[in-house]
Amino acid sequence: MRSIWNGAISFGLVSIPIKLVNATENHAISFRQIHTADGGRIRYRKVCELDGEEVGSAEIGKGYEEADGSVIPITDEDLATLPLPTAKTIEIVTFVPAAQIDPLQMDAAYYLAANGVPAAKPYTLLREALKRSDRVAIAKFALRGRERLGMLRVVDDVIAMHGLLWPDEIRAPEGVAPETKVTIREAELDLADALMATLGEVEVASLHDDYRTAVEAMLAAKSESGEAVTPAQAPETSGNAQVIDLMAALEKSVRAAKASRGETAEPESDSDSDSETATEAEVTPIRRPAARKNAPKTAAAPKAATGKKSTAASPTAKKASATSTTKATKSTSKTTAKAPAKTPAKTAKATTKATTKAATKATSTPKKAAPRGRTSA
């Protein structure tokens, strides 16, 4: 397993070089947001509120917003000057019974691995001491630019560390318990005890995620039935196209790294104050889907309904009017094929108006008309 942090355990005057490895992983199935019309990906871009310009990660920094809305800029240099004695050390501060730790404080879990042959002896010493004392060690450590609280305990032959929330981060359960007075009889408690004994016979290791199994089966069925949609290749654009692809690759790499480490509940910081404690993400170039050959052409817009022809031309201009109207119809057909189809009512109205205008012009001076509407044959 890949280590995400290198340091040492400070056990009094004993220093144990160790590597930090994630003890959990996330198997949840994640979905992407798509455009339902064509299956294209929906992406989020970081835009400055002041100028409306898209901003690259190299131009993004930190800032603290005060109550009045003003922002105090914070740089990595500012954070690097702060005292952080546990930046590279898991400092054990006390040993307490395991029952004294509130499960509400439990956070992410890690395995501590001995880093090198010289670390094997002190590592084993601490492990056996924890076993014999039947206690857990409470320690302070720093990860991703902030100091945290941890609990060390033995799992099989490995020392595991659980991240703990600070005591002031646990909210008091005020107003959560029922306020109505309820009386529980002994017979009801006996039935509850019997039910608990029955459910207690189930082995926790045999439990699994039924919902995930159902989602996987649904996805497999849709894939086999041909319901999978291959989105068309997005048109190449200049400017920020390469930045967008790089950001997508970085986001995908970070999500994959977090999933492999089981840290879905813990947000990644934008930039760490200690570069040595940060997890490096491997960037994989995005491969655009190849354009499908013999792809069906987009169907032309449906023909709009037309209205009746209404003209007021004199008999002497019928021939010129008919010729002008025919040319106008051909020109209108070409224009209509390119433009979106209108509603029947609007088309009929526009056709009548255009035909009347064409006929009037043809009567006075025969010219080529170019109305926007269509006439019925």
C-alpha positions as CSV (number, residue, x, y, z in Angstrom):
1,M,0.0,0.0,0.0
2,R,1.2,3.5,-0.8
3,S,2.1,5.7,2.1
4,I,0.7,9.2,2.3
5,W,2.9,10.6,5.1
6,N,6.3,9.9,6.4
7,G,7.4,10.8,9.9
8,A,8.1,9.4,13.4
9,I,6.2,8.4,16.5
10,S,7.5,10.3,19.6
11,F,7.2,7.8,22.5
12,G,9.0,9.7,25.3
13,L,12.6,9.7,24.3
14,V,12.0,6.9,21.8
15,S,11.6,7.9,18.1
16,I,10.0,5.3,15.8
17,P,10.3,6.1,12.0
18,I,6.9,5.2,10.4
19,K,4.9,5.6,7.2
20,L,1.2,6.5,7.2
21,V,-1.1,4.3,5.1
22,N,-4.8,4.5,4.7
23,A,-6.7,1.7,6.4
24,T,-10.0,2.2,4.6
25,E,-11.2,2.6,1.0
26,N,-14.4,3.8,-0.5
27,H,-16.4,1.4,-2.8
28,A,-19.3,3.7,-3.5
29,I,-20.3,4.1,-7.1
30,S,-20.0,7.7,-8.3
31,F,-22.0,9.3,-11.1
32,R,-21.2,12.2,-13.4
33,Q,-23.5,15.0,-14.4
34,I,-24.4,14.9,-18.1
35,H,-26.5,16.8,-20.6
36,T,-29.6,14.6,-21.0
37,A,-30.0,15.7,-24.6
38,D,-26.7,14.4,-26.0
39,G,-24.8,12.8,-23.0
40,G,-22.1,15.5,-22.9
41,R,-20.3,16.0,-19.6
42,I,-21.3,19.0,-17.4
43,R,-18.2,20.6,-15.9
44,Y,-17.7,23.3,-13.3
45,R,-15.3,26.1,-14.0
46,K,-13.8,28.5,-11.4
47,V,-14.8,32.0,-12.3
48,C,-13.8,35.3,-10.6
49,E,-16.9,37.2,-9.4
50,L,-15.4,40.6,-10.1
51,D,-14.4,40.3,-13.8
52,G,-16.2,37.1,-14.8
53,E,-13.0,35.5,-16.1
54,E,-12.1,31.9,-15.7
55,V,-9.2,31.4,-13.4
56,G,-6.5,28.7,-13.5
57,S,-5.3,26.9,-10.4
58,A,-2.0,28.8,-10.5
59,E,-3.9,32.1,-9.9
60,I,-6.0,30.8,-7.0
61,G,-4.9,31.6,-3.4
62,K,-6.3,31.5,0.1
63,G,-8.2,34.2,1.9
64,Y,-10.1,34.6,5.2
65,E,-13.5,36.3,5.0
66,E,-14.4,38.5,8.0
67,A,-17.8,39.2,9.3
68,D,-18.1,42.5,7.3
69,G,-17.3,40.7,4.1
70,S,-13.7,41.9,3.7
71,V,-11.1,39.2,2.8
72,I,-7.6,38.9,4.3
73,P,-5.2,37.2,1.8
74,I,-3.2,34.3,3.2
75,T,-0.1,33.0,1.5
76,D,1.8,29.7,1.9
77,E,4.7,31.7,3.3
78,D,2.4,33.1,6.1
79,L,1.3,29.5,7.0
80,A,4.9,28.2,6.8
81,T,6.1,30.7,9.5
82,L,3.5,29.4,12.1
83,P,4.8,27.0,14.7
84,L,3.8,23.4,14.0
85,P,5.9,21.0,16.1
86,T,4.0,17.9,15.0
87,A,4.6,18.5,11.3
88,K,6.7,15.4,11.0
89,T,6.0,13.7,14.3
90,I,3.1,11.8,15.9
91,E,3.6,12.9,19.5
92,I,2.0,10.6,22.1
93,V,0.7,12.7,25.0
94,T,-1.1,10.1,27.1
95,F,-2.5,6.5,27.4
96,V,-6.2,6.0,28.3
97,P,-8.7,3.1,28.4
98,A,-10.3,2.5,25.0
99,A,-13.8,2.9,26.5
100,Q,-12.9,6.5,27.4
101,I,-12.9,7.5,23.7
102,D,-16.3,8.7,22.5
103,P,-17.1,7.1,19.1
104,L,-18.4,10.4,17.9
105,Q,-14.8,11.6,17.8
106,M,-13.7,8.9,15.4
107,D,-12.6,10.0,11.9
108,A,-10.4,8.5,9.2
109,A,-8.3,5.4,10.0
110,Y,-4.7,4.8,9.1
111,Y,-2.1,2.0,9.4
112,L,1.3,2.9,10.8
113,A,4.1,0.9,9.2
114,A,7.7,0.7,10.5
115,N,9.9,2.7,8.1
116,G,13.1,0.6,7.7
117,V,14.8,-2.1,9.6
118,P,16.0,0.0,12.6
119,A,12.3,1.0,13.3
120,A,11.2,-2.7,13.7
121,K,12.4,-3.0,17.4
122,P,10.8,0.2,18.8
123,Y,7.7,-0.4,16.7
124,T,7.2,-3.8,18.2
125,L,7.9,-2.5,21.7
126,L,5.1,0.1,21.4
127,R,2.8,-2.5,19.9
128,E,3.3,-5.0,22.7
129,A,3.1,-2.3,25.4
130,L,-0.3,-1.3,24.0
131,K,-1.5,-4.9,24.0
132,R,-0.5,-5.6,27.5
133,S,-1.8,-2.4,29.0
134,D,-5.2,-2.8,27.2
135,R,-5.0,1.0,26.6
136,V,-4.9,3.3,23.6
137,A,-2.5,6.1,23.0
138,I,-3.7,9.7,22.4
139,A,-1.4,11.6,20.1
140,K,-1.1,14.9,18.2
141,F,0.0,14.9,14.6
142,A,-0.2,17.3,11.6
143,L,-1.6,16.3,8.2
144,R,-2.4,18.5,5.2
145,G,-1.4,21.7,6.9
146,R,-3.4,21.4,10.1
147,E,-2.8,19.8,13.5
148,R,-5.0,16.9,14.4
149,L,-5.8,14.5,17.3
150,G,-5.3,10.8,16.9
151,M,-5.8,7.5,18.8
152,L,-3.3,4.6,18.4
153,R,-4.4,1.1,19.0
154,V,-3.4,-2.4,17.9
155,V,-5.1,-4.3,15.0
156,D,-3.7,-7.8,14.6
157,D,0.1,-7.1,14.5
158,V,-0.2,-3.6,13.2
159,I,-0.5,-0.2,15.0
160,A,-3.5,1.6,13.7
161,M,-4.3,5.3,14.2
162,H,-7.8,6.8,14.1
163,G,-8.1,10.5,13.5
164,L,-10.1,12.1,16.2
165,L,-12.2,15.3,16.2
166,W,-11.1,17.8,18.8
167,P,-13.4,17.8,21.9
168,D,-14.8,21.3,21.0
169,E,-15.8,20.0,17.6
170,I,-18.4,17.6,19.1
171,R,-21.8,19.4,19.3
172,A,-24.0,18.9,22.3
173,P,-27.3,17.0,21.5
174,E,-29.5,19.8,22.6
175,G,-33.1,19.5,21.5
176,V,-32.6,16.1,19.9
177,A,-34.1,13.8,22.5
178,P,-37.9,13.4,22.7
179,E,-39.4,16.0,25.1
180,T,-42.6,14.0,25.7
181,K,-42.6,11.9,28.8
182,V,-42.8,8.2,27.9
183,T,-43.2,5.2,30.3
184,I,-41.5,1.9,29.3
185,R,-42.8,-1.3,30.9
186,E,-40.6,-4.3,31.8
187,A,-42.4,-6.6,29.3
188,E,-41.5,-4.2,26.5
189,L,-37.9,-4.2,27.6
190,D,-37.9,-8.0,27.7
191,L,-39.2,-8.1,24.1
192,A,-36.6,-5.6,23.0
193,D,-33.9,-7.7,24.7
194,A,-35.1,-10.8,22.9
195,L,-35.0,-9.0,19.5
196,M,-31.5,-7.7,20.2
197,A,-30.3,-11.2,21.0
198,T,-31.7,-12.5,17.7
199,L,-30.2,-9.7,15.6
200,G,-26.9,-10.1,17.5
201,E,-26.3,-13.5,16.0
202,V,-25.5,-11.9,12.6
203,E,-21.8,-11.7,11.9
204,V,-20.8,-8.1,11.0
205,A,-18.2,-9.4,8.5
206,S,-21.0,-11.0,6.4
207,L,-22.7,-7.6,5.8
208,H,-22.4,-6.0,2.4
209,D,-23.8,-3.1,0.4
210,D,-27.0,-4.4,-1.3
211,Y,-27.6,-1.0,-3.0
212,R,-24.2,-1.0,-4.6
213,T,-24.8,-4.5,-5.9
214,A,-28.1,-3.5,-7.4
215,V,-26.6,-0.4,-9.1
216,E,-23.8,-2.5,-10.6
217,A,-26.4,-5.0,-12.0
218,M,-28.4,-2.1,-13.4
219,L,-25.3,-0.6,-15.1
220,A,-24.3,-4.0,-16.6
221,A,-27.8,-4.5,-18.0
222,K,-27.9,-1.1,-19.5
223,S,-24.5,-1.5,-21.1
224,E,-25.4,-4.9,-22.6
225,S,-28.7,-3.6,-24.0
226,G,-26.9,-0.8,-25.8
227,E,-28.3,2.1,-23.8
228,A,-24.8,3.5,-23.2
229,V,-24.4,6.9,-24.9
230,T,-21.2,7.9,-26.6
231,P,-21.2,11.7,-26.5
232,A,-20.0,13.4,-29.7
233,Q,-16.6,15.0,-29.7
234,A,-16.6,18.5,-28.5
235,P,-15.4,21.1,-31.0
236,E,-11.9,22.3,-30.5
237,T,-11.6,25.8,-29.1
238,S,-8.7,28.0,-28.5
239,G,-7.8,29.8,-25.4
240,N,-8.6,27.8,-22.2
241,A,-9.1,24.4,-23.9
242,Q,-5.9,22.9,-22.6
243,V,-6.5,24.4,-19.1
244,I,-9.9,22.8,-18.9
245,D,-8.5,19.4,-19.9
246,L,-5.7,19.6,-17.4
247,M,-8.1,20.6,-14.6
248,A,-10.4,17.7,-15.5
249,A,-7.4,15.3,-15.4
250,L,-6.3,16.7,-12.0
251,E,-9.8,16.4,-10.5
252,K,-10.1,12.9,-11.8
253,S,-6.7,11.9,-10.3
254,V,-7.5,13.5,-6.9
255,R,-10.9,11.7,-6.8
256,A,-9.2,8.4,-7.6
257,A,-6.5,8.9,-5.0
258,K,-9.1,9.8,-2.4
259,A,-11.2,6.8,-3.3
260,S,-8.2,4.5,-2.9
261,R,-7.5,6.0,0.5
262,G,-11.1,6.1,1.8
263,E,-11.1,9.8,2.6
264,T,-14.5,10.8,1.1
265,A,-15.5,12.7,4.3
266,E,-12.3,14.7,4.5
267,P,-11.9,17.5,2.0
268,E,-8.6,17.9,0.2
269,S,-6.8,21.3,0.8
270,D,-6.0,23.3,-2.2
271,S,-2.3,23.6,-1.3
272,D,-0.5,22.1,1.7
273,S,1.8,24.2,3.9
274,D,4.2,21.2,4.1
275,S,4.9,19.9,0.6
276,E,6.4,16.7,2.0
277,T,3.2,15.7,3.6
278,A,1.0,16.1,0.6
279,T,-0.1,13.2,-1.6
280,E,1.1,13.5,-5.2
281,A,-1.5,12.9,-7.8
282,E,-0.5,11.2,-11.0
283,V,-2.0,13.1,-14.0
284,T,-3.3,10.9,-16.8
285,P,-3.9,12.6,-20.2
286,I,-7.5,12.7,-21.3
287,R,-8.3,10.7,-24.4
288,R,-11.1,12.2,-26.3
289,P,-13.5,9.7,-27.8
290,A,-12.9,9.1,-31.5
291,A,-15.5,10.4,-33.8
292,R,-17.8,7.6,-35.0
293,K,-17.6,6.8,-38.7
294,N,-20.8,6.8,-40.8
295,A,-22.5,8.7,-38.0
296,P,-26.1,9.6,-39.0
297,K,-26.5,13.1,-40.2
298,T,-28.7,15.5,-38.3
299,A,-32.2,15.5,-39.8
300,A,-33.5,18.6,-41.4
301,A,-36.0,20.8,-39.6
302,P,-39.6,19.6,-40.2
303,K,-41.6,21.5,-42.7
304,A,-43.8,24.1,-41.2
305,A,-47.5,24.3,-42.1
306,T,-48.4,27.0,-44.5
307,G,-51.4,29.3,-44.9
308,K,-53.5,30.1,-47.9
309,K,-52.2,32.4,-50.6
310,S,-53.9,35.8,-50.6
311,T,-53.1,38.3,-53.3
312,A,-54.6,41.5,-54.7
313,A,-52.8,41.8,-58.0
314,S,-54.5,43.1,-61.2
315,P,-55.2,40.8,-64.1
316,T,-52.5,42.5,-66.2
317,A,-49.8,41.5,-63.7
318,K,-50.8,37.9,-63.1
319,K,-48.0,36.5,-65.2
320,A,-45.3,38.7,-63.6
321,S,-46.7,38.0,-60.2
322,A,-46.7,34.2,-60.7
323,T,-43.1,34.3,-61.9
324,S,-42.0,36.5,-59.0
325,T,-43.9,34.3,-56.5
326,T,-42.3,31.1,-57.9
327,K,-38.8,32.6,-57.4
328,A,-39.7,33.8,-54.0
329,T,-40.9,30.3,-53.1
330,K,-37.6,28.7,-54.2
331,S,-35.6,31.3,-52.2
332,T,-37.8,30.8,-49.2
333,S,-37.3,27.0,-49.3
334,K,-33.6,27.4,-49.1
335,T,-33.8,29.9,-46.2
336,T,-36.3,27.7,-44.4
337,A,-34.0,24.6,-44.6
338,K,-31.3,26.5,-42.8
339,A,-33.5,28.3,-40.2
340,P,-35.4,26.7,-37.4
341,A,-39.0,25.7,-38.1
342,K,-41.6,28.2,-37.0
343,T,-45.0,27.4,-35.5
344,P,-47.8,26.9,-38.1
345,A,-49.7,30.0,-37.1
346,K,-46.7,32.3,-37.3
347,T,-45.7,30.7,-40.6
348,A,-49.1,31.1,-42.2
349,K,-49.2,34.8,-41.2
350,A,-45.7,35.5,-42.5
351,T,-46.5,33.6,-45.8
352,T,-49.6,35.6,-46.5
353,K,-47.9,38.9,-45.8
354,A,-44.8,38.0,-47.9
355,T,-46.9,36.8,-50.8
356,T,-49.0,39.9,-50.9
357,K,-45.9,42.1,-50.8
358,A,-44.3,40.1,-53.6
359,A,-47.3,40.3,-55.8
360,T,-47.7,44.1,-55.3
361,K,-44.0,44.7,-56.1
362,A,-44.3,42.5,-59.2
363,T,-47.3,44.5,-60.4
364,S,-45.4,47.8,-60.3
365,T,-41.8,46.8,-61.1
366,P,-41.1,43.1,-61.6
367,K,-38.1,42.2,-59.3
368,K,-36.8,39.2,-57.6
369,A,-38.6,38.9,-54.2
370,A,-37.0,37.4,-51.1
371,P,-39.7,36.9,-48.5
372,R,-39.0,35.0,-45.3
373,G,-42.1,32.9,-45.3
374,R,-43.2,29.9,-47.5
375,T,-46.2,29.6,-49.8
376,S,-48.3,26.6,-50.4
377,A,-48.2,25.0,-53.8
